[in-house]
Coordinates of C-alpha atoms and ligand atoms in Angstrom, one line a residue:
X1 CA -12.0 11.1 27.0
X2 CA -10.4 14.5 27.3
X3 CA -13.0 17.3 24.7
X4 CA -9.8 17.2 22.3
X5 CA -9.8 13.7 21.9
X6 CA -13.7 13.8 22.0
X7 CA -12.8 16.4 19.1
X8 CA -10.1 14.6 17.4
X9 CA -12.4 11.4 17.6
X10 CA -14.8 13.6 15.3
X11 CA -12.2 13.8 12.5
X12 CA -10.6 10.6 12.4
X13 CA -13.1 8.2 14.0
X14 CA -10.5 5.9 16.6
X15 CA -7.5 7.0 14.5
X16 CA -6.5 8.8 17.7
X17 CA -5.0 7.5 20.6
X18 CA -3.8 9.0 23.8
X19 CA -2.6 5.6 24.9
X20 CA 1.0 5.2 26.5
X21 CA 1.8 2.3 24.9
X22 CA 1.1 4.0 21.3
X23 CA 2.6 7.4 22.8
X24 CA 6.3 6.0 23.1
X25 CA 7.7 4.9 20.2
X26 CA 7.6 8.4 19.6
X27 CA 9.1 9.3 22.0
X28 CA 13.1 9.4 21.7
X29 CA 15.4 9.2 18.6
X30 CA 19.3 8.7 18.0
X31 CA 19.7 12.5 19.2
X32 CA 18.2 11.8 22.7
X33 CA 21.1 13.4 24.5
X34 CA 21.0 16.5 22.4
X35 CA 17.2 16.1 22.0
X36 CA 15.9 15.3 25.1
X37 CA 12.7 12.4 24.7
X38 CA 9.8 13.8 25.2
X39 CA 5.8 12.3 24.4
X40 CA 3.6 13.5 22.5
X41 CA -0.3 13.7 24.0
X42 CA -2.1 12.4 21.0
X43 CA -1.1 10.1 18.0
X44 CA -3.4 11.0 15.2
X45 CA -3.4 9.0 11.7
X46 CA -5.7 11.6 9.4
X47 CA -6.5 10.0 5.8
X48 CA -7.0 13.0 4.0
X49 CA -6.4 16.5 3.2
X50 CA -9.7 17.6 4.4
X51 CA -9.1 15.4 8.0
X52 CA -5.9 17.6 8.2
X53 CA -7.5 20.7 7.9
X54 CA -9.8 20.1 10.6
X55 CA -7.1 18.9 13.0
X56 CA -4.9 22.0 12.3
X57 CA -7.9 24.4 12.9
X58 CA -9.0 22.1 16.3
X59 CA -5.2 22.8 16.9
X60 CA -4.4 26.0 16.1
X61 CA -7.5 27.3 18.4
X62 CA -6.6 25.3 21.4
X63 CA -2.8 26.2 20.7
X64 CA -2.2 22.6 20.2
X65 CA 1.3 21.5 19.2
X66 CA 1.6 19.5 16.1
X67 CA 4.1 17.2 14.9
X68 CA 4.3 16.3 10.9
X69 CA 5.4 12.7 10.5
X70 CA 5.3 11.0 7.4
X71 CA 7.6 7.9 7.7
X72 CA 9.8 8.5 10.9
X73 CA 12.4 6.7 9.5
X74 CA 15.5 9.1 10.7
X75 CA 14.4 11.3 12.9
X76 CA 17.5 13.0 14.2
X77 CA 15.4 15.0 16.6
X78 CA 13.2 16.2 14.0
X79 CA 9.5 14.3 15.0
X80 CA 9.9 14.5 18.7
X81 CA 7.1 16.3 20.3
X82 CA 9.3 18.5 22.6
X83 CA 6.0 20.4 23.9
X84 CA 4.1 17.5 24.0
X85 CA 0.6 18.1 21.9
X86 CA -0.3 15.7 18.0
X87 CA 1.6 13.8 16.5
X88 CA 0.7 13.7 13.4
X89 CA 1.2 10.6 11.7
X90 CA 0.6 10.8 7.9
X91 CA 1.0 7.1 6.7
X92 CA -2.3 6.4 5.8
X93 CA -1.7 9.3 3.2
X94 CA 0.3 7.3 1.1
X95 CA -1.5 7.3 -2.4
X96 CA 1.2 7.6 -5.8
X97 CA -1.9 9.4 -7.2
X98 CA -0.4 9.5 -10.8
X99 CA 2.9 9.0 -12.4
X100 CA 2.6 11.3 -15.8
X101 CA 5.3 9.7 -18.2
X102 CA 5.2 12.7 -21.0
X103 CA 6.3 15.8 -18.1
X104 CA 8.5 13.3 -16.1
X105 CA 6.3 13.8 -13.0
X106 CA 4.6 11.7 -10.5
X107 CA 2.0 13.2 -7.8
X108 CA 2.3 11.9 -4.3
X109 CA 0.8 11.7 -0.8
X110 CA 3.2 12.1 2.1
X111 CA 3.4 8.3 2.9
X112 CA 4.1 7.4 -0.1
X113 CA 7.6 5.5 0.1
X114 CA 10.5 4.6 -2.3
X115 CA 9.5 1.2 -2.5
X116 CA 5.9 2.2 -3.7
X117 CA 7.5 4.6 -6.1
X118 CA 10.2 2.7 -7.7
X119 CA 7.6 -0.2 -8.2
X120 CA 5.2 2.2 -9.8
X121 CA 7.8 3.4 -12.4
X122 CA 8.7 -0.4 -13.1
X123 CA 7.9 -0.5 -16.8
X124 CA 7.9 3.3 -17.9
X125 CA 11.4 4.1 -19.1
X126 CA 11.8 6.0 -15.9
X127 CA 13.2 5.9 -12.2
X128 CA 13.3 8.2 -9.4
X129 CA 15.8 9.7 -7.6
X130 CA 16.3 7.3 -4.3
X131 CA 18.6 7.9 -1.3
X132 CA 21.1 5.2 0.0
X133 CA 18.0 4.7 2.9
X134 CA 15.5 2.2 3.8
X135 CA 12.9 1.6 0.9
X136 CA 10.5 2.6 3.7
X137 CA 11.6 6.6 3.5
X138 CA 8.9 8.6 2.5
X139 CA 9.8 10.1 -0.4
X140 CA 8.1 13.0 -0.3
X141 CA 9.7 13.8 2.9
X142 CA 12.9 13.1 1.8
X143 CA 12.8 15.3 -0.9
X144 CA 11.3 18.2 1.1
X145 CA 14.0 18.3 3.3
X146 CA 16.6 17.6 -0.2
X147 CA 18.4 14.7 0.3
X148 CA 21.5 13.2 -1.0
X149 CA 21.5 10.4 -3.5
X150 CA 24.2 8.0 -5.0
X151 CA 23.2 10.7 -8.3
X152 CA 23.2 13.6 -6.6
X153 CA 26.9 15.1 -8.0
X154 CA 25.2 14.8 -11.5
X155 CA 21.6 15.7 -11.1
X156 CA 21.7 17.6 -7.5
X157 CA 19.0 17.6 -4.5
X158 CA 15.9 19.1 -5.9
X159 CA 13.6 17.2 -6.9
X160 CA 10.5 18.7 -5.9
X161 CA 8.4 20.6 -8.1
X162 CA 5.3 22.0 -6.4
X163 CA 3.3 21.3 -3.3
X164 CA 0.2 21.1 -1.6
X165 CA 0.6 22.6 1.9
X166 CA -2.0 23.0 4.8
X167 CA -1.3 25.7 6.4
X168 CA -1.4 26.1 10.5
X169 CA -5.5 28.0 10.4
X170 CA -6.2 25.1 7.9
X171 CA -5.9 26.6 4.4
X172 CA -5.0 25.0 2.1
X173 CA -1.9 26.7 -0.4
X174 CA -0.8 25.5 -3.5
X175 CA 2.9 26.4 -5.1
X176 CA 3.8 27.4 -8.4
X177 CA 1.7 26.4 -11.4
X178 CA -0.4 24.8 -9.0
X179 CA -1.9 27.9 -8.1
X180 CA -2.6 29.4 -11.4
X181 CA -7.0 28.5 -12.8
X182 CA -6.4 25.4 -14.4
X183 CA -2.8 24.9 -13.9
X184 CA -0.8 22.2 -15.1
X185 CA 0.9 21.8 -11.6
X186 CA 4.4 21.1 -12.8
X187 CA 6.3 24.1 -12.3
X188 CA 7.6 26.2 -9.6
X189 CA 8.8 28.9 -11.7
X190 CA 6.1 31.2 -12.6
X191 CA 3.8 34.1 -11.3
X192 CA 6.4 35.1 -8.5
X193 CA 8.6 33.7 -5.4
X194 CA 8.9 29.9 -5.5
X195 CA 7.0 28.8 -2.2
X196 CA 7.7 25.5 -2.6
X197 CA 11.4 26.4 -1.7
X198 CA 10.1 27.9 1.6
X199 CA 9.0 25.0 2.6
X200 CA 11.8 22.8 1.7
X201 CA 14.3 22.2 4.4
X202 CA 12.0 23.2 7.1
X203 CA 11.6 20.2 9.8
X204 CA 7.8 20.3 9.5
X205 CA 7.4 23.4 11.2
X206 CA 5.2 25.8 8.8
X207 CA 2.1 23.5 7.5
X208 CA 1.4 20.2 6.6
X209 CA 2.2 19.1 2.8
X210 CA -0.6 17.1 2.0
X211 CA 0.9 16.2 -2.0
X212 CA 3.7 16.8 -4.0
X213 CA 4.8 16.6 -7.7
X214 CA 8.2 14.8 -8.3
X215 CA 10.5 15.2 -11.1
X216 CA 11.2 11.1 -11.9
X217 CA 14.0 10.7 -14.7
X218 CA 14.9 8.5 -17.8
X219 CA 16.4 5.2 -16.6
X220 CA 19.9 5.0 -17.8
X221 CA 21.0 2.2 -19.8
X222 CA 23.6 1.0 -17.6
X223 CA 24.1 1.7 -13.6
X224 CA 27.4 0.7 -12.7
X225 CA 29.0 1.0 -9.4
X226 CA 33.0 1.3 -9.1
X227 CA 35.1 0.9 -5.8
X228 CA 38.6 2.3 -5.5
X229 CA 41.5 3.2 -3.0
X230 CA 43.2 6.0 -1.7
X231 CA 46.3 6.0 0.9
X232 CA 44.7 9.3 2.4
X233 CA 41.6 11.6 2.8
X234 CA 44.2 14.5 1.2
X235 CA 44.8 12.3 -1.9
X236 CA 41.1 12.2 -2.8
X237 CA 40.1 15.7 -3.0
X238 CA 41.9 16.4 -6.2
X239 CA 40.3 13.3 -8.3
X240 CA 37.0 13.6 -6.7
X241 CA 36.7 17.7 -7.9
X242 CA 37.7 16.9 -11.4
X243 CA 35.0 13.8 -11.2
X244 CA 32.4 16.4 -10.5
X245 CA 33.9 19.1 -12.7
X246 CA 34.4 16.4 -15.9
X247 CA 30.7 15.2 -15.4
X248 CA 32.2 11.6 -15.0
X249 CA 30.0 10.5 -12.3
X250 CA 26.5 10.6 -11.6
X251 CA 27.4 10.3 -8.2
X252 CA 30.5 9.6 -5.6
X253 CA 31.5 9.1 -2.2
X254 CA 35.0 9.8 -0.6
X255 CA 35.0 7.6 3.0
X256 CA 36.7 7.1 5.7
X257 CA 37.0 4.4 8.6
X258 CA 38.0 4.2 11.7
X259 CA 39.4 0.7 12.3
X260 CA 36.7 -0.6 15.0
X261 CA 34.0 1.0 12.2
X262 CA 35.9 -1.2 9.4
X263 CA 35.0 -4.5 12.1
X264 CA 31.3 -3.4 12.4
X265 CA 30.8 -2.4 8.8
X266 CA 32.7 -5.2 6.5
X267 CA 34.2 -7.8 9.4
X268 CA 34.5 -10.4 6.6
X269 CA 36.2 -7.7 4.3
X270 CA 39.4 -8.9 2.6
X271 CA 39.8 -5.0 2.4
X272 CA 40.2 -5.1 6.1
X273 CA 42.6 -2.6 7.6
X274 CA 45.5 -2.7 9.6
X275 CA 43.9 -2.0 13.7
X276 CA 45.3 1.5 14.0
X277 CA 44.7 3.0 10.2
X278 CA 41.7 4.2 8.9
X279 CA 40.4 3.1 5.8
X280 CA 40.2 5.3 2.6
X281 CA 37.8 4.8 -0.4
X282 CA 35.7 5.6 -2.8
X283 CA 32.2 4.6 -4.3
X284 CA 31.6 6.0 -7.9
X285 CA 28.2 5.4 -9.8
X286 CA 28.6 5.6 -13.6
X287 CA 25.5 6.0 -15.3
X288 CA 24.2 6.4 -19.1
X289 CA 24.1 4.6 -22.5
X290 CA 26.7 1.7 -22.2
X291 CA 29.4 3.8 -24.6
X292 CA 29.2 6.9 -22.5
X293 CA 29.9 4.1 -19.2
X294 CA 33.0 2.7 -20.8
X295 CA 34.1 5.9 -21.6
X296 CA 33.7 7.6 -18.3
X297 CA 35.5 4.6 -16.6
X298 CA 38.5 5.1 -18.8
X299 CA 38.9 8.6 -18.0
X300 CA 38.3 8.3 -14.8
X301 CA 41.0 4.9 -14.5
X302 CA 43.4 7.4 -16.0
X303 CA 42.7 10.1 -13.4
X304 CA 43.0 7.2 -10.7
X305 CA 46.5 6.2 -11.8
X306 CA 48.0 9.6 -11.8
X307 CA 46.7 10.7 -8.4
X308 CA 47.2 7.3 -6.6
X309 CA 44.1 5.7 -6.4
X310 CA 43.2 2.3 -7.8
X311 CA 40.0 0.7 -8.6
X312 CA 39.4 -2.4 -6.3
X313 CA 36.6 -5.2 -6.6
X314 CA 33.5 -4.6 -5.3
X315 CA 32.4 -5.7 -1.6
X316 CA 30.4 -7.9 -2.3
X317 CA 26.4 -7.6 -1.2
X318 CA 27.0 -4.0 0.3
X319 CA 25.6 -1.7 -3.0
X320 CA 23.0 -1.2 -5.4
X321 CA 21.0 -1.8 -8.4
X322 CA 18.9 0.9 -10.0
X323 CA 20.2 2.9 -7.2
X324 CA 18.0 1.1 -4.3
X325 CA 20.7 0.6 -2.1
X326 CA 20.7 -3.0 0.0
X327 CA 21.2 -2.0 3.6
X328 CA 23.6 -4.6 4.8
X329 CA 26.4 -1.9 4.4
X330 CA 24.7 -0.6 7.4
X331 CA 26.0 -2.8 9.6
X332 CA 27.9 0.1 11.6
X333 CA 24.0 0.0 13.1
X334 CA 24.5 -2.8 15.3
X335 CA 27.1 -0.7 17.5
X336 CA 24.2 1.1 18.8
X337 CA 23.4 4.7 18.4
X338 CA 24.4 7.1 15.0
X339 CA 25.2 10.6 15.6
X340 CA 24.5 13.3 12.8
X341 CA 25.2 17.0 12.3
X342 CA 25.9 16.8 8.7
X343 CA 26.8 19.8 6.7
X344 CA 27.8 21.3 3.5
X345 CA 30.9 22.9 3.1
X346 CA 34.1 22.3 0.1
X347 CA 36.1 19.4 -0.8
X348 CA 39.2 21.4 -0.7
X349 CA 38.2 21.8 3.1
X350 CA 37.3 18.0 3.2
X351 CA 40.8 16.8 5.0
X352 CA 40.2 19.6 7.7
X353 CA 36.9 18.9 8.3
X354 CA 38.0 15.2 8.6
X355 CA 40.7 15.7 10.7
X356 CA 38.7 17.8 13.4
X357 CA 35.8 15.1 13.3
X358 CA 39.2 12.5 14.4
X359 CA 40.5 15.3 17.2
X360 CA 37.1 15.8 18.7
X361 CA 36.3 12.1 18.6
X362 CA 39.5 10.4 20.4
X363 CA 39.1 13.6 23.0
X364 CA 35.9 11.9 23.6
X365 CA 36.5 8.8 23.6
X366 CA 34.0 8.2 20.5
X367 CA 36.1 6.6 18.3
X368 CA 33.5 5.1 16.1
X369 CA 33.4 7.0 12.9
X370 CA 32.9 7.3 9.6
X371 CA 32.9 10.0 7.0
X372 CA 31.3 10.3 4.0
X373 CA 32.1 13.5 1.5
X374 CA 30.0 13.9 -1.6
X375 CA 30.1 16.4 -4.1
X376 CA 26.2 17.7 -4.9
X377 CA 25.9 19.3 -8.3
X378 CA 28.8 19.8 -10.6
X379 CA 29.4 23.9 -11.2
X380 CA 32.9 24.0 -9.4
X381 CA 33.1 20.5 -7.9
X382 CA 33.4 21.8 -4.7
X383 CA 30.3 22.5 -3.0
X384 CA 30.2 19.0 -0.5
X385 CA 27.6 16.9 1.6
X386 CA 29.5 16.2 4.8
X387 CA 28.4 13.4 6.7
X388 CA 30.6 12.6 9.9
X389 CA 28.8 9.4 11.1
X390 CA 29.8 8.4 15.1
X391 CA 28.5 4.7 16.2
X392 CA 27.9 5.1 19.7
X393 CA 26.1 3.7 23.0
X394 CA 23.3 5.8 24.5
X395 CA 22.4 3.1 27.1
X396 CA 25.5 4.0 28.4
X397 CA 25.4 7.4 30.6
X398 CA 28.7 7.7 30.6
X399 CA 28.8 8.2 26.7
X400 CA 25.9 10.0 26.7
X401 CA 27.3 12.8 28.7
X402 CA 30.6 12.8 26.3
X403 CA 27.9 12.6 23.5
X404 CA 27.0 16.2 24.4
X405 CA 30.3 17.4 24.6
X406 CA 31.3 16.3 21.4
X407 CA 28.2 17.8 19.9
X408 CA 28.7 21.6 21.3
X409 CA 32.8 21.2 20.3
X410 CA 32.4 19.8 16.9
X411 CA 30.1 22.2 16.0
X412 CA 32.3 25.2 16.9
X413 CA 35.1 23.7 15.8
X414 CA 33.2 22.7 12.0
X415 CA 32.7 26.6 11.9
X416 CA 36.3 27.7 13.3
X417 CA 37.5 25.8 10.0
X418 CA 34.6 26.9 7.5
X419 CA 31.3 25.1 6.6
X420 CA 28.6 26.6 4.0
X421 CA 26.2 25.9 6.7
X422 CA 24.1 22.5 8.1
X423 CA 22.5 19.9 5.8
X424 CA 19.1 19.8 7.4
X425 CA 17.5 21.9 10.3
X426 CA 18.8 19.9 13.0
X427 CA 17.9 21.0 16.8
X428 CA 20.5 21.3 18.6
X429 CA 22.9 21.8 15.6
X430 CA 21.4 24.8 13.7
X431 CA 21.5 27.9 16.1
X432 CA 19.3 30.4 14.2
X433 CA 20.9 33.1 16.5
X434 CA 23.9 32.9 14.8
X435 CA 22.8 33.6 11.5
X436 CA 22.5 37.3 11.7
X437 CA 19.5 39.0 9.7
X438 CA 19.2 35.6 8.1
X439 CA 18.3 34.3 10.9
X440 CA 15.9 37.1 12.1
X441 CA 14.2 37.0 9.1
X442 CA 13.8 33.0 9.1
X443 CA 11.7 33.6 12.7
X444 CA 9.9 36.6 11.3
X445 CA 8.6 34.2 8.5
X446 CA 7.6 31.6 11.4
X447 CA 5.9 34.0 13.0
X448 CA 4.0 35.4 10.1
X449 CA 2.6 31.7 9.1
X450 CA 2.4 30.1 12.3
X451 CA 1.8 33.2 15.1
X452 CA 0.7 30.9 17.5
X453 CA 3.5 28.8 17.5
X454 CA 2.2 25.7 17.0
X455 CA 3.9 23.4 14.3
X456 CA 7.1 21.4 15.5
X457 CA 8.0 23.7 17.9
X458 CA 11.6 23.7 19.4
X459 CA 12.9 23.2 16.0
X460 CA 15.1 25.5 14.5
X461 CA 14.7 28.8 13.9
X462 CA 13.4 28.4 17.6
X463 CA 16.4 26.9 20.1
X464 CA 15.9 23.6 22.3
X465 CA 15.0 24.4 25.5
Ligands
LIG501 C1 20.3 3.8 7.5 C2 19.9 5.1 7.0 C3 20.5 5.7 5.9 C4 20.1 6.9 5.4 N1 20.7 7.4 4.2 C5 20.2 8.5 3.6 C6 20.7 8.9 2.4 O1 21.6 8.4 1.8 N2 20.2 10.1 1.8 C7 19.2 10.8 2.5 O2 18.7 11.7 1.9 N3 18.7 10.4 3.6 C8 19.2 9.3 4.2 N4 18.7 8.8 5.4 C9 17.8 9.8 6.1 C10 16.3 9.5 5.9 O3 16.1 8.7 4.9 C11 15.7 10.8 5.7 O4 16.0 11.7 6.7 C12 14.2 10.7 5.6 O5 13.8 11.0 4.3 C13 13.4 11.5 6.5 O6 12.8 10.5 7.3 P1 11.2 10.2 7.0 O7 11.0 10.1 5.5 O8 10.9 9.1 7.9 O9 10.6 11.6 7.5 P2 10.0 11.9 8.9 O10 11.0 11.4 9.9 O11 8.6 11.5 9.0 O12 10.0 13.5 8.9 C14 11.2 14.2 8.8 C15 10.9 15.7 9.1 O13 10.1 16.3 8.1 C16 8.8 16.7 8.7 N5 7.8 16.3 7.9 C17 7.5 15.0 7.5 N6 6.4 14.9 6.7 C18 6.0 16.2 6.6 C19 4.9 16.7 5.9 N7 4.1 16.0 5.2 N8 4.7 18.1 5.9 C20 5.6 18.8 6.6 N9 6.6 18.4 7.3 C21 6.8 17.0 7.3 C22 8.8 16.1 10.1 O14 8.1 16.9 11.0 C23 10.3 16.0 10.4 O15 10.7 17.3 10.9 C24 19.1 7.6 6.0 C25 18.4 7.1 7.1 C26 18.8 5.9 7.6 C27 18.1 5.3 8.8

């Protein structure tokens, strides 16, 4: 044994390994082109916040890399060790530690996942906010790095209150309310600057949160999910902004699909396209009392009918109920590989966007998308989560080296057109460089918390090397 493992032994008893064989599943992720694989040198499963502590301090003196992982679910480059160093896996941490159903709040450890949570609220009048992922997300961080949700045009991203963070010497800071004498740790709000937003977004890379309170919400009485048609990506911008605007939806997507994605995704569909179209729809989630459902669905049938949309029946199997989605309508998986940069920008902008993810694609040779648009909050129905999805082959060199290419153009060519800016901090997407004093101040801050560099380094604002 090395003295770091005789060291990290100390802390977690044989919770540690240095062992190949538990070193590589770690090791690469569905960005490996843009993200080269790389091991970590430990794989360290703390139980607590105290365990944590002593790892960060054993880290931070030695200059240890450390890796934050708390499901590893979708890692998009995010948890790989690109310096090598802990991996820090926090599963074991995966207490609901209370669900309070008077503030609309549950408290929970980092492995804590949907399924634990959504089974916890069984029974209380209330449900949380879930993402169209496996059950097996952890939620808390999903909702650190705010993610969307088949509710999120109604109710948004942000559903994190406060948080408990260890910081990279091994304090320990708490956010918000949290930090006031006897605080009721349930808002973010008071006494200054909400840190809680500092550390949301960020791919692991300024401490550890070790707990976090939730906001959960009152189940509706009725969920209902609504499928419609479109002859174009142009046609649906107009409907889908007044959706937003007109509060008519908790939630909706516009798609798109390529024909070979259409095979892959729904090859029993009677919806099934011609082989050289793409595919135009839309998913709308209508929630509420059962009045306010039937009256939503009439404005929006009416809204359908004069901009040339029409509702069509459900695919069968592919959707949801209380909003945990059943993942067979992720059958686009079985092509291989998903490519991500997703980003924000407006649904005016959508058919642009779309139309450059197409260009860049066929000049690739990657013809395997699909795009997703969603509108996030209501205000002007505009501000959009842009997800172009491309199902691809990465034990293929050949595509891997296109892969890259595609990556670099699409990027230039998303902010030649006009994006608000990129959904989560990717590497190899987000180019803190770019950003201008935004950007300088983002490293200042990761210098002032972490000054010895190391938590999740190679993550943005630092480039991949
Ligand atoms: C099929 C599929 C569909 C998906 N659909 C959706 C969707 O509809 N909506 C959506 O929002 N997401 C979706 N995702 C993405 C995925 O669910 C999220 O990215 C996920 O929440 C993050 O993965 P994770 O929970 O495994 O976190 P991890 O992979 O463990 O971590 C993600 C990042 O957060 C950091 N981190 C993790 N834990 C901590 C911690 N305790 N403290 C500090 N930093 C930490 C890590 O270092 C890493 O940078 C989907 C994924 C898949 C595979």
């Amino acid at each position: 044994m090395s003295n770091i493992e005789k060291e990290l032994f100390g802390i977690v008893g044989d919770r540690v390994s240095c062992d190949v064989a538990d070193l590589i599943p770690f090791e690469r992720d569905d960005q490996c082109p843009i993200v080269p694989p790389h091991l970590p040198d430990y794989v360290v499963q703390p139980a607590t916040k105290e365990e944590v502590q002593d790892i960060m301090r054993l880290a931070n003196e030695n200059k240890i890399p450390v890796v934050p992982l708390s499901a590893g679910i979708n890692r998009k480059g995010l948890c790989i060790a690109s310096k090598g160093g802990i991996l820090l896996d926090l599963r074991r941490m995966n207490r609901i530690i209370d669900v309070d159903k008077e503030m609309m709040t549950a408290t929970i450890e980092p492995g804590a996942t949907f399924v634990q949570l959504v089974e916890a609220l069984k029974g209380t009048g209330l449900r949380a906010i879930t993402p169209d992922a496996p059950a097996t997300v952890s939620v808390l961080a999903n909702y650190m790095l705010r993610g969307i949700y088949g509710s999120s045009t109604r109710y948004g991203i942000d559903h994190l209150l406060t948080i408990e963070v260890v910081l990279p010497n091994g304090e320990v800071l708490e956010t918000g309310s949290a930090a006031t004498p006897n605080g009721i740790p349930y808002s973010g709000i008071v006494n200054g600057p909400d840190f809680c937003k500092l550390f949301q977004g960020s791919p692991g890379n300024l401490g550890v949160i070790t707990k976090a309170r939730i906001k959960v919400y009152p189940m509706p009485e009725e969920i209902k999910v609504k499928f419609a048609m479109y002859k174009s990506i142009d046609a649906m911008v107009e409907p889908t902004i007044r959706f937003a605007k007109e509060d008519l939806v908790a939630g909706m997507w516009a798609m798109t699909f390529s024909p070979n994605i259409m095979k892959l995704m729904m090859p029993d569909s009677p919806l099934g396209t011609k082989d050289d179209e793409d595919f135009f729809a839309m998913v709308l989630f209508l929630e509420g009392s059962a009045d306010r459902v039937a009256a939503d669905e009439k404005a929006i049938k009416k809204i359908l009918k004069s901009t040339g949309g029409m509702f069509m029946p459900m695919p069968s199997d592919v959707m949801v109920k209380d909003h945990m989605c059943m993942r067979s309508a992720v059958g686009g998986w079985r092509a291989g590989n998903l490519y991500g940069c997703s980003f924000y920008g407006v649904m005016k902008l959508v058919p642009e966007y779309y139309r450059v993810c197409k260009e860049v694609c066929k000049k690739y040779d990657l013809e395997g998308l699909h795009y997703e648009a969603m509108p996030v909050a209501p205000f002007n129905g505009q501000l959009t989560y842009n997800d172009p999805c491309i199902f691809w082959d990465a034990s293929d060199p050949d595509q891997v080296q296109r892969m890259v290419k595609l990556n670099k153009e699409l990027i230039e060519r998303l902010l030649d057109v006009g994006i608000y800016g990129w959904f989560r901090a990717f590497p190899g997407v987000v180019d803190a460089s770019v950003l201008g004093k935004y950007g300088e101040f983002w490293r200042d801050i990761k210098r002032f918390i972490d000054p010895n560099s190391i938590m999740n380094p190679g993550k943005p604002p630092e480039a991949v090397e």
